[in-house]
CSV table of C-alpha atoms in Angstrom, one decimal:
chain,number,residue,atom,x,y,z
A,1,UNK,CA,3.1,1.5,4.5
A,2,UNK,CA,-0.2,3.1,5.7
A,3,UNK,CA,-0.1,6.3,7.7
A,4,UNK,CA,-1.3,5.9,11.3
A,5,UNK,CA,-3.2,8.4,13.4
A,6,UNK,CA,-3.5,7.8,17.1
A,7,UNK,CA,-5.5,9.5,19.8
A,8,UNK,CA,-3.5,11.1,22.7
A,9,UNK,CA,-6.2,12.2,25.0
A,10,UNK,CA,-8.6,14.4,22.9
A,11,UNK,CA,-6.0,15.1,20.2
A,12,UNK,CA,-5.1,13.0,17.2
A,13,UNK,CA,-1.5,12.9,16.1
A,14,UNK,CA,0.7,11.0,13.6
A,15,UNK,CA,2.3,7.9,15.0
A,16,UNK,CA,4.9,5.5,13.8
A,17,UNK,CA,3.3,2.1,12.9
A,18,UNK,CA,5.7,-0.5,14.5
A,19,UNK,CA,3.5,-3.3,13.3
A,20,UNK,CA,3.8,-5.1,9.9
A,21,UNK,CA,0.6,-6.3,8.3
A,22,UNK,CA,1.3,-9.9,7.2
A,23,UNK,CA,-0.8,-11.7,4.7
A,24,UNK,CA,-1.9,-15.3,5.1
A,25,UNK,CA,0.7,-16.6,2.7
A,26,UNK,CA,3.5,-14.2,3.5
A,27,UNK,CA,6.7,-15.2,5.3
A,28,UNK,CA,6.6,-13.9,8.9
A,29,UNK,CA,9.1,-11.0,9.3
A,30,UNK,CA,11.0,-10.2,12.5
A,31,UNK,CA,9.3,-7.8,14.9
A,32,UNK,CA,5.7,-7.0,15.7
A,33,UNK,CA,3.0,-8.2,13.3
A,34,UNK,CA,-0.7,-7.9,12.6
A,35,UNK,CA,-2.2,-11.2,11.2
A,36,UNK,CA,-5.6,-12.2,9.9
A,37,UNK,CA,-7.8,-14.0,12.4
A,38,UNK,CA,-7.4,-17.3,10.6
A,39,UNK,CA,-3.6,-17.1,10.7
A,40,UNK,CA,-3.6,-16.0,14.3
A,41,UNK,CA,-5.8,-19.0,15.2
A,42,UNK,CA,-3.3,-21.3,13.4
A,43,UNK,CA,0.0,-19.7,14.6
A,44,UNK,CA,-0.9,-17.3,17.4
A,45,UNK,CA,0.3,-19.4,20.3
A,46,UNK,CA,3.8,-19.7,18.8
A,47,UNK,CA,4.0,-16.0,18.0
A,48,UNK,CA,2.9,-14.9,21.4
A,49,UNK,CA,5.5,-17.1,23.0
A,50,UNK,CA,8.3,-15.5,20.9
A,51,UNK,CA,8.1,-12.3,23.0
A,52,UNK,CA,6.9,-10.2,20.1
A,53,UNK,CA,3.8,-8.0,20.1
A,54,UNK,CA,1.0,-9.4,18.0
A,55,UNK,CA,-2.1,-7.9,16.5
A,56,UNK,CA,-5.1,-9.5,14.8
A,57,UNK,CA,-7.1,-8.1,11.8
A,58,UNK,CA,-10.8,-8.9,12.1
A,59,UNK,CA,-12.8,-8.6,9.0
A,60,UNK,CA,-16.4,-7.3,9.1
A,61,UNK,CA,-17.9,-10.7,8.8
A,62,UNK,CA,-15.9,-12.2,11.6
A,63,UNK,CA,-16.7,-12.2,15.3
A,64,UNK,CA,-14.3,-10.6,17.8
A,65,UNK,CA,-15.6,-13.0,20.5
A,66,UNK,CA,-13.3,-15.6,18.9
A,67,UNK,CA,-10.4,-13.6,20.4
A,68,UNK,CA,-11.9,-13.4,24.0
A,69,UNK,CA,-9.4,-15.9,25.5
A,70,UNK,CA,-6.3,-14.2,23.9
A,71,UNK,CA,-7.2,-10.6,24.3
A,72,UNK,CA,-5.0,-10.0,27.4
A,73,UNK,CA,-2.0,-11.0,25.3
A,74,UNK,CA,-2.8,-9.0,22.2
A,75,UNK,CA,-1.5,-5.5,21.5
A,76,UNK,CA,-3.8,-4.5,18.6
A,77,UNK,CA,-7.1,-5.5,17.2
A,78,UNK,CA,-7.5,-4.0,13.7
A,79,UNK,CA,-11.1,-3.9,12.7
A,80,UNK,CA,-11.7,-3.7,9.0
A,81,UNK,CA,-14.1,-1.4,7.2
A,82,UNK,CA,-14.6,-3.0,3.7
A,83,UNK,CA,-16.7,0.0,2.7
A,84,UNK,CA,-17.3,3.2,4.6
A,85,UNK,CA,-21.0,2.4,4.8
A,86,UNK,CA,-20.4,-1.0,6.5
A,87,UNK,CA,-20.8,-0.4,10.2
A,88,UNK,CA,-20.2,-3.9,11.6
A,89,UNK,CA,-16.7,-2.8,12.9
A,90,UNK,CA,-18.4,-0.2,15.2
A,91,UNK,CA,-20.2,-3.1,16.9
A,92,UNK,CA,-17.0,-5.1,17.2
A,93,UNK,CA,-15.2,-2.1,18.8
A,94,UNK,CA,-17.9,-1.7,21.4
A,95,UNK,CA,-17.9,-5.4,22.2
A,96,UNK,CA,-14.1,-5.3,22.6
A,97,UNK,CA,-14.2,-2.3,25.0
A,98,UNK,CA,-17.4,-2.9,26.9
A,99,UNK,CA,-18.0,-6.6,27.1
A,100,UNK,CA,-14.6,-8.1,26.6
A,101,UNK,CA,-12.7,-5.4,28.5
A,102,UNK,CA,-9.9,-5.0,25.9
A,103,UNK,CA,-7.5,-2.2,26.9
A,104,UNK,CA,-5.1,-2.5,24.0
A,105,UNK,CA,-5.2,-0.6,20.7
A,106,UNK,CA,-8.4,-0.8,18.6
A,107,UNK,CA,-7.4,0.3,15.1
A,108,UNK,CA,-9.7,1.1,12.2
A,109,UNK,CA,-8.4,-0.1,8.9
A,110,UNK,CA,-9.8,-0.3,5.3
A,111,UNK,CA,-12.2,2.4,4.0
A,112,UNK,CA,-11.7,4.7,6.9
A,113,UNK,CA,-12.9,8.3,6.3
A,114,UNK,CA,-12.7,11.4,8.4
A,115,UNK,CA,-16.5,11.7,8.5
A,116,UNK,CA,-16.6,8.6,10.6
A,117,UNK,CA,-14.1,9.9,13.2
A,118,UNK,CA,-16.7,10.9,15.9
A,119,UNK,CA,-18.5,7.7,15.7
A,120,UNK,CA,-15.3,5.6,15.8
A,121,UNK,CA,-14.0,7.4,18.9
A,122,UNK,CA,-17.3,7.0,20.6
A,123,UNK,CA,-17.2,3.2,19.9
A,124,UNK,CA,-13.7,2.8,21.3
A,125,UNK,CA,-11.3,3.1,18.4
A,126,UNK,CA,-8.1,4.9,19.3
A,127,UNK,CA,-6.0,4.4,16.1
A,128,UNK,CA,-6.9,4.9,12.5
A,129,UNK,CA,-5.4,4.3,9.1
A,130,UNK,CA,-7.3,6.9,7.1
A,131,UNK,CA,-8.1,6.1,3.5
A,132,UNK,CA,-8.9,9.7,2.5
A,133,UNK,CA,-5.6,11.3,3.4
A,134,UNK,CA,-7.0,13.1,6.5
A,135,UNK,CA,-4.4,14.7,8.7
A,136,UNK,CA,-4.4,14.5,12.5
A,137,UNK,CA,-5.7,18.1,12.7
A,138,UNK,CA,-8.6,17.3,10.5
A,139,UNK,CA,-9.2,14.1,12.4
A,140,UNK,CA,-9.3,15.8,15.8
A,141,UNK,CA,-11.8,18.4,14.5
A,142,UNK,CA,-14.0,15.7,13.0
A,143,UNK,CA,-13.9,13.5,16.1
A,144,UNK,CA,-15.1,16.4,18.3
A,145,UNK,CA,-17.6,18.0,15.8
A,146,UNK,CA,-20.6,17.5,18.0
A,147,UNK,CA,-20.7,18.8,21.6
A,148,UNK,CA,-23.8,16.9,22.7
A,149,UNK,CA,-24.3,13.2,22.6
A,150,UNK,CA,-27.7,11.4,23.1
A,151,UNK,CA,-26.7,7.9,23.9
A,152,UNK,CA,-24.1,6.1,26.0
A,153,UNK,CA,-21.1,4.6,24.3
A,154,UNK,CA,-17.6,3.3,25.0
A,155,UNK,CA,-16.2,6.8,25.4
A,156,UNK,CA,-18.3,7.4,28.6
A,157,UNK,CA,-19.3,10.9,27.6
A,158,UNK,CA,-22.1,12.5,29.5
A,159,UNK,CA,-25.3,12.3,27.6
A,160,UNK,CA,-27.4,15.4,26.9
A,161,UNK,CA,-30.3,14.7,29.4
A,162,UNK,CA,-27.7,14.2,32.2
A,163,UNK,CA,-25.9,17.3,31.2
A,164,UNK,CA,-29.2,19.3,31.3
A,165,UNK,CA,-30.1,17.9,34.7
A,166,UNK,CA,-26.8,18.9,36.3
């Protein structure tokens, strides 16, 4: 079972992962689950009506817009990083937060490294399954490494030129 780090305000901390990641061919367990986008599109309506919390794993080559109708009923959207240098999940996170108004958990899964923490937080991620064994203390420090930011993002931090003007 992967270790889960969640943000609580500006601080990262260990969290119990109550969701079970379920493969496309696996038997559905009891409780809360995270499914692939394809399986969710096939079985999601039934699962959502069973009063369980449901999450969807979106791979880097899939579009989060496919979930637009169901987002209010989802608890988690897990965005996959197949390799640390593949940044498509950053775009998906911003789309979820800014355009689609998703307020649930946006989780980073896959090749998630502490060096990415600051960028992930800025894009709207609030839960992480680190692949490099990072601890919440290290994650908090990495997420807040830079005091100034130079462009707007999903975290709504004040950008440097506005900070200088005030």
